[in-house]
CSV table of C-alpha atoms and ligand atoms in Angstrom, one decimal:
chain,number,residue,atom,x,y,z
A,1,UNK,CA,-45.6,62.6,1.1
A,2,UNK,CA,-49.2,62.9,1.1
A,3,UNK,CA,-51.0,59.9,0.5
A,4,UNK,CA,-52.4,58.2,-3.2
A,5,UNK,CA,-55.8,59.0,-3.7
A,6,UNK,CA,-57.8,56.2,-5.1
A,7,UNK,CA,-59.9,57.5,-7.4
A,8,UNK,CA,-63.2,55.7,-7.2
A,9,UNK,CA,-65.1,57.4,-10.2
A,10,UNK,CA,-62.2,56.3,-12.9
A,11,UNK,CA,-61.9,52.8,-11.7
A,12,UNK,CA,-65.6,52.5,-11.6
A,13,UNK,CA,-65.4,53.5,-15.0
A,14,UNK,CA,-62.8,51.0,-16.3
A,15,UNK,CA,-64.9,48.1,-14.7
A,16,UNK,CA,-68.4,49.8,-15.9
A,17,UNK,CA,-67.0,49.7,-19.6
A,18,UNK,CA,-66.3,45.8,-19.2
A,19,UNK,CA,-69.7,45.4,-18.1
A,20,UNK,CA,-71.4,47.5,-20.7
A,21,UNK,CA,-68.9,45.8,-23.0
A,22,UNK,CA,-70.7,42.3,-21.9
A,23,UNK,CA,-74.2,43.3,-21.8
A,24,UNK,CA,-73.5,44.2,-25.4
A,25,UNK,CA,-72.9,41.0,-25.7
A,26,UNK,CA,-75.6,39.3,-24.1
A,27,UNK,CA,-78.1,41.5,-26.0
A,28,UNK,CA,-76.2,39.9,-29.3
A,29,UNK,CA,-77.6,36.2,-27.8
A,30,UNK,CA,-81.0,37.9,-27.5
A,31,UNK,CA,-80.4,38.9,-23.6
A,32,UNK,CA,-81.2,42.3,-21.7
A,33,UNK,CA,-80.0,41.8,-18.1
A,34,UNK,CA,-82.9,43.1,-15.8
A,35,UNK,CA,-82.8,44.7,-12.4
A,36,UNK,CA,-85.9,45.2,-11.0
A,37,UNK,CA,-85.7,47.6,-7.7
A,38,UNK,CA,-88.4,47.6,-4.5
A,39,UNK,CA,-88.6,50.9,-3.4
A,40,UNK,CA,-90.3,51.7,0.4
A,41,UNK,CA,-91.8,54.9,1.3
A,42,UNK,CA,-90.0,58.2,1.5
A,43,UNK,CA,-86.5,58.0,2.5
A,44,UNK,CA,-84.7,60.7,0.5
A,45,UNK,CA,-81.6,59.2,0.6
A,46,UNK,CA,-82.9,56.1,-0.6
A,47,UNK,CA,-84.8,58.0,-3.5
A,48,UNK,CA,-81.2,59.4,-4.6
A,49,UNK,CA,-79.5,55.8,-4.0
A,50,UNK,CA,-82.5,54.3,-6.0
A,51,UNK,CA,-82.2,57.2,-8.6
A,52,UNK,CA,-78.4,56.6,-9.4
A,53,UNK,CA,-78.8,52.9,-9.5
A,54,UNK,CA,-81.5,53.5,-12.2
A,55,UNK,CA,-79.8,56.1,-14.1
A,56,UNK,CA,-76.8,53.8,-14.2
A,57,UNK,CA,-78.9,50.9,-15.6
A,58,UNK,CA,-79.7,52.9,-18.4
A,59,UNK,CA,-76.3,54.4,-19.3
A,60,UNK,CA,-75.2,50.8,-19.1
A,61,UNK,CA,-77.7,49.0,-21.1
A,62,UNK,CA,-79.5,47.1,-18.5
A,63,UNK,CA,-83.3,47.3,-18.0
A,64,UNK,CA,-84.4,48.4,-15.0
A,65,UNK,CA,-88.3,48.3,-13.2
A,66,UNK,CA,-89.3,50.7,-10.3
A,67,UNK,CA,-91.9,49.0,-8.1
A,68,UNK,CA,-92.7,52.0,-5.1
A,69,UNK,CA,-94.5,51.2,-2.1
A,70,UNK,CA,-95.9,54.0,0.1
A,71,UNK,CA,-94.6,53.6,4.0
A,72,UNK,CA,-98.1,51.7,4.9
A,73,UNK,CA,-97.6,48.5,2.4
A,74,UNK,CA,-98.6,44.9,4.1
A,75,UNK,CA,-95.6,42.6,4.7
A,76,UNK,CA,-97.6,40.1,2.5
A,77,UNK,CA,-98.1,42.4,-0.4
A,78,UNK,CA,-94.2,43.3,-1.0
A,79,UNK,CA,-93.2,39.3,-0.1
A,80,UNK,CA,-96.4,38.7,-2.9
A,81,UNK,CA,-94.1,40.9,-5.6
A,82,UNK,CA,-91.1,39.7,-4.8
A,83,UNK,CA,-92.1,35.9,-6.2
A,84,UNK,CA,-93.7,37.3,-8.8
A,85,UNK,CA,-90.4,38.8,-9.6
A,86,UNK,CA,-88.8,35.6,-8.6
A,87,UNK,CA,-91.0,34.1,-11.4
A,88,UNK,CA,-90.3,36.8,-14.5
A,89,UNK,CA,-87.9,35.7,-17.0
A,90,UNK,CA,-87.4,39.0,-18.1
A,91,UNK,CA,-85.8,40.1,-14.3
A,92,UNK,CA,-82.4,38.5,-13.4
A,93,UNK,CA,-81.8,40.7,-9.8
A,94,UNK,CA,-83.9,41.8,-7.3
A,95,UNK,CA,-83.3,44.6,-5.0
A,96,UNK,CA,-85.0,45.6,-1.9
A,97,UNK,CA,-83.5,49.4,-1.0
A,98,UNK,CA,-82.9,49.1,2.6
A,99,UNK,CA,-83.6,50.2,5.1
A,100,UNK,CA,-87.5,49.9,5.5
A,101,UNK,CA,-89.8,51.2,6.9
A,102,UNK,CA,-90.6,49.9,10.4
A,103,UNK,CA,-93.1,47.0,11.2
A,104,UNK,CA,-91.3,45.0,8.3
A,105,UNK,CA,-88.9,42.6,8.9
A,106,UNK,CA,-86.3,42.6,6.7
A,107,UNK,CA,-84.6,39.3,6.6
A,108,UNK,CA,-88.2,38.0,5.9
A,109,UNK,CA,-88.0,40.1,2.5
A,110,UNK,CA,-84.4,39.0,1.9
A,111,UNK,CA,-84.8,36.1,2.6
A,112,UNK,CA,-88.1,35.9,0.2
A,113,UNK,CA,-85.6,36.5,-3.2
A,114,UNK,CA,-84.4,33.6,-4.8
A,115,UNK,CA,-80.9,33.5,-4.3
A,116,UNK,CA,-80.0,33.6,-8.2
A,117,UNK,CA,-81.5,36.9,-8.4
A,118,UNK,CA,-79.7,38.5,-5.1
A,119,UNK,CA,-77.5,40.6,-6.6
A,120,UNK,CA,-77.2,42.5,-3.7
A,121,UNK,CA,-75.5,39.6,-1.9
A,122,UNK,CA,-77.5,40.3,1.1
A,123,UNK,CA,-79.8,36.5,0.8
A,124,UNK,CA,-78.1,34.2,3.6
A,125,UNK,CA,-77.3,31.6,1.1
A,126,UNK,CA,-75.4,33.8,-1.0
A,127,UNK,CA,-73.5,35.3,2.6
A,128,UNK,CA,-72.8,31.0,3.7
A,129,UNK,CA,-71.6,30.6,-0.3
A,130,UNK,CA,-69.3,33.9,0.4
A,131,UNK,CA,-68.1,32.5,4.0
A,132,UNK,CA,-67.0,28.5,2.3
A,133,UNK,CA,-65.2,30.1,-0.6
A,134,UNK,CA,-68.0,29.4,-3.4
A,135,UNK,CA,-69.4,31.4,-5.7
A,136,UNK,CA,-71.9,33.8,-4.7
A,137,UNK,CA,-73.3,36.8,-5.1
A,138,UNK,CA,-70.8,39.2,-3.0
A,139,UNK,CA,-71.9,42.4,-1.5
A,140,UNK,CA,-71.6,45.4,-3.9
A,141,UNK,CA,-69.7,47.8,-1.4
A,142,UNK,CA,-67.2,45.2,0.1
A,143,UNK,CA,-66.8,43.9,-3.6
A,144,UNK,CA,-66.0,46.8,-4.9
A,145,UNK,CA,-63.6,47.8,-2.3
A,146,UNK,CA,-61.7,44.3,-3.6
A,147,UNK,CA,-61.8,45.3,-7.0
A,148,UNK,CA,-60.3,49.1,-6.2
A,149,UNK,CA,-57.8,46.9,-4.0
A,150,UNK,CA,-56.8,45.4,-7.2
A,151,UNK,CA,-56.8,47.7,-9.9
A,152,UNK,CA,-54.1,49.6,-7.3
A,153,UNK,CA,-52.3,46.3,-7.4
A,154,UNK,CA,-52.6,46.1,-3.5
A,155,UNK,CA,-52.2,42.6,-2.1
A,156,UNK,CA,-53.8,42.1,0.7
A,157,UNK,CA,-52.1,39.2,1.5
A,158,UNK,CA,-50.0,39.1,4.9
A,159,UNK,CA,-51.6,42.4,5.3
A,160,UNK,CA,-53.0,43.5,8.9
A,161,UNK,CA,-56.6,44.8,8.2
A,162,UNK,CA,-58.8,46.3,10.1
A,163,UNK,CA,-62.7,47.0,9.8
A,164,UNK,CA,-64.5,49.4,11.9
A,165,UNK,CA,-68.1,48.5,11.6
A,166,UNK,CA,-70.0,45.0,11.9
A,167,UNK,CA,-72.8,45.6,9.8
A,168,UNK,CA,-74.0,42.3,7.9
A,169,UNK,CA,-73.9,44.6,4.5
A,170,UNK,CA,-70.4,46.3,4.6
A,171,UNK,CA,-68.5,45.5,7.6
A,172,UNK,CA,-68.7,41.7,8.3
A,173,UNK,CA,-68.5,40.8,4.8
A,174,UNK,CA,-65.5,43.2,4.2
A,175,UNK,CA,-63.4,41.1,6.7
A,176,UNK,CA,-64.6,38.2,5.2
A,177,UNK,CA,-63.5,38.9,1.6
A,178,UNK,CA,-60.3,40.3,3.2
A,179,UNK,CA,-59.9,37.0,4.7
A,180,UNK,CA,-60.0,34.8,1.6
A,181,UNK,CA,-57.2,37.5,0.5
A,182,UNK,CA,-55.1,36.0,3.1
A,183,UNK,CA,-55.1,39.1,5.1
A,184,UNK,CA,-55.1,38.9,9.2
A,185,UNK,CA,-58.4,40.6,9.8
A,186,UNK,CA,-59.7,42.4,13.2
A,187,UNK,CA,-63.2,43.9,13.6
A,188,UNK,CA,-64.5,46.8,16.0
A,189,UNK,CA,-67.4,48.2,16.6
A,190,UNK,CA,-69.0,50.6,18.9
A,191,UNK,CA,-68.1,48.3,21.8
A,192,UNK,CA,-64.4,48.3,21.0
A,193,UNK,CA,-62.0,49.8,23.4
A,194,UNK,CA,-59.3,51.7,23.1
A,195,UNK,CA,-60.1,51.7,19.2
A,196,UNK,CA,-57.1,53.9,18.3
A,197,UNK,CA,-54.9,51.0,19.6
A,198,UNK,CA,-56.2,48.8,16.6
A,199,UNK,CA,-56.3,51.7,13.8
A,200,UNK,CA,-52.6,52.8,14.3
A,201,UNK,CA,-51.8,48.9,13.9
A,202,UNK,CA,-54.2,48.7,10.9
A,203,UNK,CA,-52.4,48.0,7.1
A,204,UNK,CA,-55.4,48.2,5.5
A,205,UNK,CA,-58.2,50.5,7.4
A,206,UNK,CA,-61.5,50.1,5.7
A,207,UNK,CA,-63.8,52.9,8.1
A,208,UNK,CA,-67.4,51.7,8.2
A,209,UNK,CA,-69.1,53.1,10.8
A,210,UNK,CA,-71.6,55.9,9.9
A,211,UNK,CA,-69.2,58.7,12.3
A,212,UNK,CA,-68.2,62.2,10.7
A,213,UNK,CA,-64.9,62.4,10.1
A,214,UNK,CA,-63.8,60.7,13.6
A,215,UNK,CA,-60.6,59.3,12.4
A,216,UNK,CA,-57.9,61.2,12.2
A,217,UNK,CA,-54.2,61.5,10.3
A,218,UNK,CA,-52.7,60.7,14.1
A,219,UNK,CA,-55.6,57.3,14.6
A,220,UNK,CA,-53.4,56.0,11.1
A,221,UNK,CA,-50.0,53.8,10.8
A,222,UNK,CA,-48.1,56.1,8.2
A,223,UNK,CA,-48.2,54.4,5.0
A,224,UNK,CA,-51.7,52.9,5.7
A,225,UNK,CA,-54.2,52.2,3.2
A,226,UNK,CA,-57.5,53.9,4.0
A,227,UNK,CA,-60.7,52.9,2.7
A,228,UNK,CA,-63.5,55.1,3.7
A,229,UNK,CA,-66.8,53.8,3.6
A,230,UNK,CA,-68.9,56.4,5.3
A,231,UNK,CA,-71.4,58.8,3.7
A,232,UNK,CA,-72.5,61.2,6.4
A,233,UNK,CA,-73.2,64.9,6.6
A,234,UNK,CA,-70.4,67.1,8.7
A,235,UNK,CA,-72.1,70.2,10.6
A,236,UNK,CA,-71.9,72.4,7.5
A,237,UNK,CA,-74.4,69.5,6.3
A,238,UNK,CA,-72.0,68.9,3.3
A,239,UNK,CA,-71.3,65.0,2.5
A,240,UNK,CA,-68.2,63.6,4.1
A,241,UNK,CA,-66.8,59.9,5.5
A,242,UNK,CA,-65.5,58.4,8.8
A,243,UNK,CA,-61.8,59.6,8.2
A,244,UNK,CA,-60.8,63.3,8.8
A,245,UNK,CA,-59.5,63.3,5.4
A,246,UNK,CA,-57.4,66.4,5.5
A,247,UNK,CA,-55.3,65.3,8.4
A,248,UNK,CA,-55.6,61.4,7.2
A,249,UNK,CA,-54.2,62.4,3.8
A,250,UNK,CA,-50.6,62.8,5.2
A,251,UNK,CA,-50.0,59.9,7.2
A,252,UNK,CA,-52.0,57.2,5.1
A,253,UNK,CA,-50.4,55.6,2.0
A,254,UNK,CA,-53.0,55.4,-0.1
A,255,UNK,CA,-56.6,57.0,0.7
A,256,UNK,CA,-60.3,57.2,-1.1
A,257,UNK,CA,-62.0,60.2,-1.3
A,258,UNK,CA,-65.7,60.9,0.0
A,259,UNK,CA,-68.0,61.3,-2.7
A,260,UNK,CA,-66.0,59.8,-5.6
A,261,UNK,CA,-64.5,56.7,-3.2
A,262,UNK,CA,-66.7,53.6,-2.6
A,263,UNK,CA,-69.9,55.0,-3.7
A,264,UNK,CA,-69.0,54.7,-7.6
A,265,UNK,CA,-67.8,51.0,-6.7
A,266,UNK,CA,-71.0,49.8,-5.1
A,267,UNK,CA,-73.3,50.7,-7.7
A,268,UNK,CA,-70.7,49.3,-10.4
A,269,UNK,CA,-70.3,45.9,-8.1
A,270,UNK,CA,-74.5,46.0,-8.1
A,271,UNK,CA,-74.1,46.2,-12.5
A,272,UNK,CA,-71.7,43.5,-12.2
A,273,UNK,CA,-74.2,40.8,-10.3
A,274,UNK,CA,-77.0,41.6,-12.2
A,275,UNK,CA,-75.4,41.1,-15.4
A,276,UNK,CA,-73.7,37.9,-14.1
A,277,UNK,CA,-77.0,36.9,-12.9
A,278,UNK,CA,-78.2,37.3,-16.3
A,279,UNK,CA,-75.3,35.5,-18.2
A,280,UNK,CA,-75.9,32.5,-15.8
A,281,UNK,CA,-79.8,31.8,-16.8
A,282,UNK,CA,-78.0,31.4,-20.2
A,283,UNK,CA,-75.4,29.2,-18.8
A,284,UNK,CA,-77.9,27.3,-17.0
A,285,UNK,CA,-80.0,27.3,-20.1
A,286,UNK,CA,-83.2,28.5,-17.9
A,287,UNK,CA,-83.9,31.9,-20.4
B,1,NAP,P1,-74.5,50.4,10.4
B,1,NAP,O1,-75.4,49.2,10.1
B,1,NAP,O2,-75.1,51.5,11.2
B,1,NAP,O3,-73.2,49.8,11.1
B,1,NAP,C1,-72.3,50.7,11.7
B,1,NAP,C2,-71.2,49.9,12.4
B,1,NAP,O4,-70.3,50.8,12.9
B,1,NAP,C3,-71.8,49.0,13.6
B,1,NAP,O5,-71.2,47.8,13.5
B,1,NAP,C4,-71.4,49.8,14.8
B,1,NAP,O6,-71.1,49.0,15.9
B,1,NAP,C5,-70.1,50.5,14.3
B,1,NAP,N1,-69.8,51.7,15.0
B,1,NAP,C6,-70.7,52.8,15.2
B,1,NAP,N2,-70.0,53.7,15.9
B,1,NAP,C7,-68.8,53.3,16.2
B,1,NAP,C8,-67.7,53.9,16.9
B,1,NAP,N3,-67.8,55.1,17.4
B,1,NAP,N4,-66.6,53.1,17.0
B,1,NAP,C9,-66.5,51.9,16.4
B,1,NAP,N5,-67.5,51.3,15.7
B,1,NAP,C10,-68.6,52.0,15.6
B,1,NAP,O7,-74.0,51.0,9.1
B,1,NAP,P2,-73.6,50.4,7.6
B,1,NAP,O8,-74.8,50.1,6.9
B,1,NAP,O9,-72.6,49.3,7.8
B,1,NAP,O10,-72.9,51.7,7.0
B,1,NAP,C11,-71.8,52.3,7.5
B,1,NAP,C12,-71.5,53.6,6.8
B,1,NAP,O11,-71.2,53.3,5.4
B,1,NAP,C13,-72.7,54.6,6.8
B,1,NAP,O12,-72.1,55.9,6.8
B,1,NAP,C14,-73.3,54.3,5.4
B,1,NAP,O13,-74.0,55.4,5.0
B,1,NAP,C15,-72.1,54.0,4.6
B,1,NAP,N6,-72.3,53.2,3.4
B,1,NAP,C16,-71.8,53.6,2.3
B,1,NAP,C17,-71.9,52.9,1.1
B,1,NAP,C18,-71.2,53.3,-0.1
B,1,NAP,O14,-71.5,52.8,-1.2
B,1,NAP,N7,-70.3,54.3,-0.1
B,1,NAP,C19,-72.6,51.7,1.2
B,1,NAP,C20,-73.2,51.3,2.4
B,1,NAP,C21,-73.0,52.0,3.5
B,1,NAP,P3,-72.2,48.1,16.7
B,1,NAP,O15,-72.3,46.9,15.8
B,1,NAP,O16,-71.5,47.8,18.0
B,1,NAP,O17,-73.4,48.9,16.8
C-alpha cells in the first residue's frame, strides 16, 4: 500500500488559523506581534525565504520590518541594529536570515538577540532551555516536524528514530525534541558508515542532509515514517528533498512531500514564536 502523505500545506493551515485566531486577539488588548527580519546581501534563496516569511506576516496579521544589508556591511553595524531592535517595544522577534555573508561570524549575531525575541530558536540559551526540558523558543523546522507528528497522531514514544544531518538548526535539535518524546534517537552525518544499516532500522526517518534524492524506497523499513527535510534542486534543476520519493512512497508508512512537506511548517512554527513572544511581554507586563 503506498505510503500516507502528510500534507504539510493543510496542517500548516489548521495551526496558521489558531495563530491568526490569537493575534486577533492580542490586537483586541492593543497588541500587534512584530517580526522584524535582518536580511544580508544577495542570496536568492534567502530573498524568496525572506519574501514568504514576509508575505505570511501579513496574511496573518503580524507586522513585519525588512532591514537589508548589502554583502559589505561592518560586523558592528548589524550587532548595532540588532540592540536597537532588542530595545523597540513595538518588535517581539528578531530574525537574522542565515546564512551570511562571509567575514561575519554568526554566533556573534545570534548570540547578540536577546533571547526573548529569538524566535528562531537559534540563541544558545533558548538551545540549553530546549536541551533541560524548559521553555524555550524551539527551532521552527524541527518544531514543526513535532506538530505534523502530532496532528497525524504519531507517537513517537518507544519509537526508533533516526536523523540524518547534525546541523545546529534542524538536525541536532530534531533528535533532541524527539528525545523528550521518549523516542530512542540515533544521529548520522557525513561521517557515518554504512548509513543504510541505520535507515532500514529507522521508525521515524527525518532526512536532513542537503543530498538530492539519495534515499531510496529500498534505504526504508516498510511502514517507516519519513520526514523529508531537504530542499535541493535535482539535475532537471526542479526543487526536490533527500528521499527518492517515488521509490520511498511504497515502502514508507507515512511520507511528506517536497515542496508542500516541512517548508509550510517552519514558516508556521516561525508565526507561532513570534506571536508567543509577543503574548509574553503582556504576560510579563513589559509592553
Ligand atoms: P547543513 O548545515 O549543510 O547540514 C547537513 C548535515 O547533513 C550535516 O550534518 C552533514 O554531516 C550531513 N550530511 C551531508 N551529507 C551527508 C551524507 N551523504 N550522509 C549523511 N549525512 C550527510 O544543512 P541544514 O541547514 O541542516 O539543512 C539540511 C537540508 O534541509 C538542506 O537541504 C536545507 O535546504 C534544508 N532545510 C529545509 C528547511 C525547510 O523548512 N524545509 C529548513 C532548513 C533547512 P556533517 O555534519 O558530517 O557535515
Amino acid at each position: 500500500m503506498p505510503a500516507r502523505i502528510i500534507d504539510g500545506k493543510k496542517i500548516a493551515k489548521h495551526y496558521r488559523n489558531s495563530i491568526t485566531e490569537e493575534v486577533k486577539q492580542l490586537k483586541q488588548k492593543g497588541m500587534v506581534p512584530g517580526l522584524a527580519v535582518i536580511l544580508v546581501g544577495e542570496n536568492s534563496a534567502s530573498q524568496t525565504y525572506v519574501r514568504m516569511k514576509r508575505k505570511t506576516c501579513e496574511e496573518m496579521g503580524i507586522h513585519s520590518v525588512l532591514i537589508q544589508y548589502g554583502d559589505q556591511v561592518g560586523q558592528n553595524e548589524l550587532l548595532d541594529k540588532i540592540d536597537q531592535l532588542n530595545n523597540d517595544s513595538s518588535i517581539h522577534g528578531i530574525l537574522v536570515q542565515l546564512p551570511l555573508p562571509e567575514g561575519i561570524q554568526t554566533e556573534k549575531v545570534i548570540e547578540r538577540i536577546s533571547p526573548d525575541k529569538d524566535v528562531d530558536g537559534f540563541h544558545p540559551i533558548n538551545i540549553g532551555r530546549m536541551m533541560i526540558g524548559e521553555d524555550a523558543f524551539l527551532p521552527c523546522t524541527p518544531y514543526g516536524i513535532l506538530k505534523m507528528l502530532q496532528y497525524e497522531n504519531i507517537d513517537p514514544s518507544g519509537k526508533h528514530a533516526v536523523i540524518i544531518g547534525r546541523s545546529n538548526i534542524v538536525g541536532k535539535p530534531a533528535g533532541q525534541l524527539l528525545l523528550r518524546e521518549n523516542a530512542t534517537v540515533t544521529y548520522c552525518h557525513s561521517k557515518t558508515e554504512n548509513l543504510t544499516a541505520y535507515t532500514r532500522n529507522a521508525d521515524i526517518l527525518i532526512a536532513a542532509a542537503g543530498r538530492a534524492k539519495f534515499i531510496h524506497g529500498n534505504d526504508i523499513k516498510p511502514g517507516a515514517v519519513v520526514i523529508d527535510v531537504g530542499m535541493n534542486r535535482d539535475e532537471a534543476g526542479v526543487l526536490c528533498g533527500d528521499i527518492d520519493f517515488d521509490s520511498a512512497k511504497n515502502t514508507a508508512g507515512y511520507i511528506t512531500p517536497v515542496p508542500g512537506g516541512v517548508g509550510p511548517m517552519t514558516i508556521t512554527m516561525l508565526m507561532y514564536n513570534t506571536v508567543k513572544a509577543a503574548r509574553k511581554t503582556i504576560e510579563n507586563g513589559i509592553q
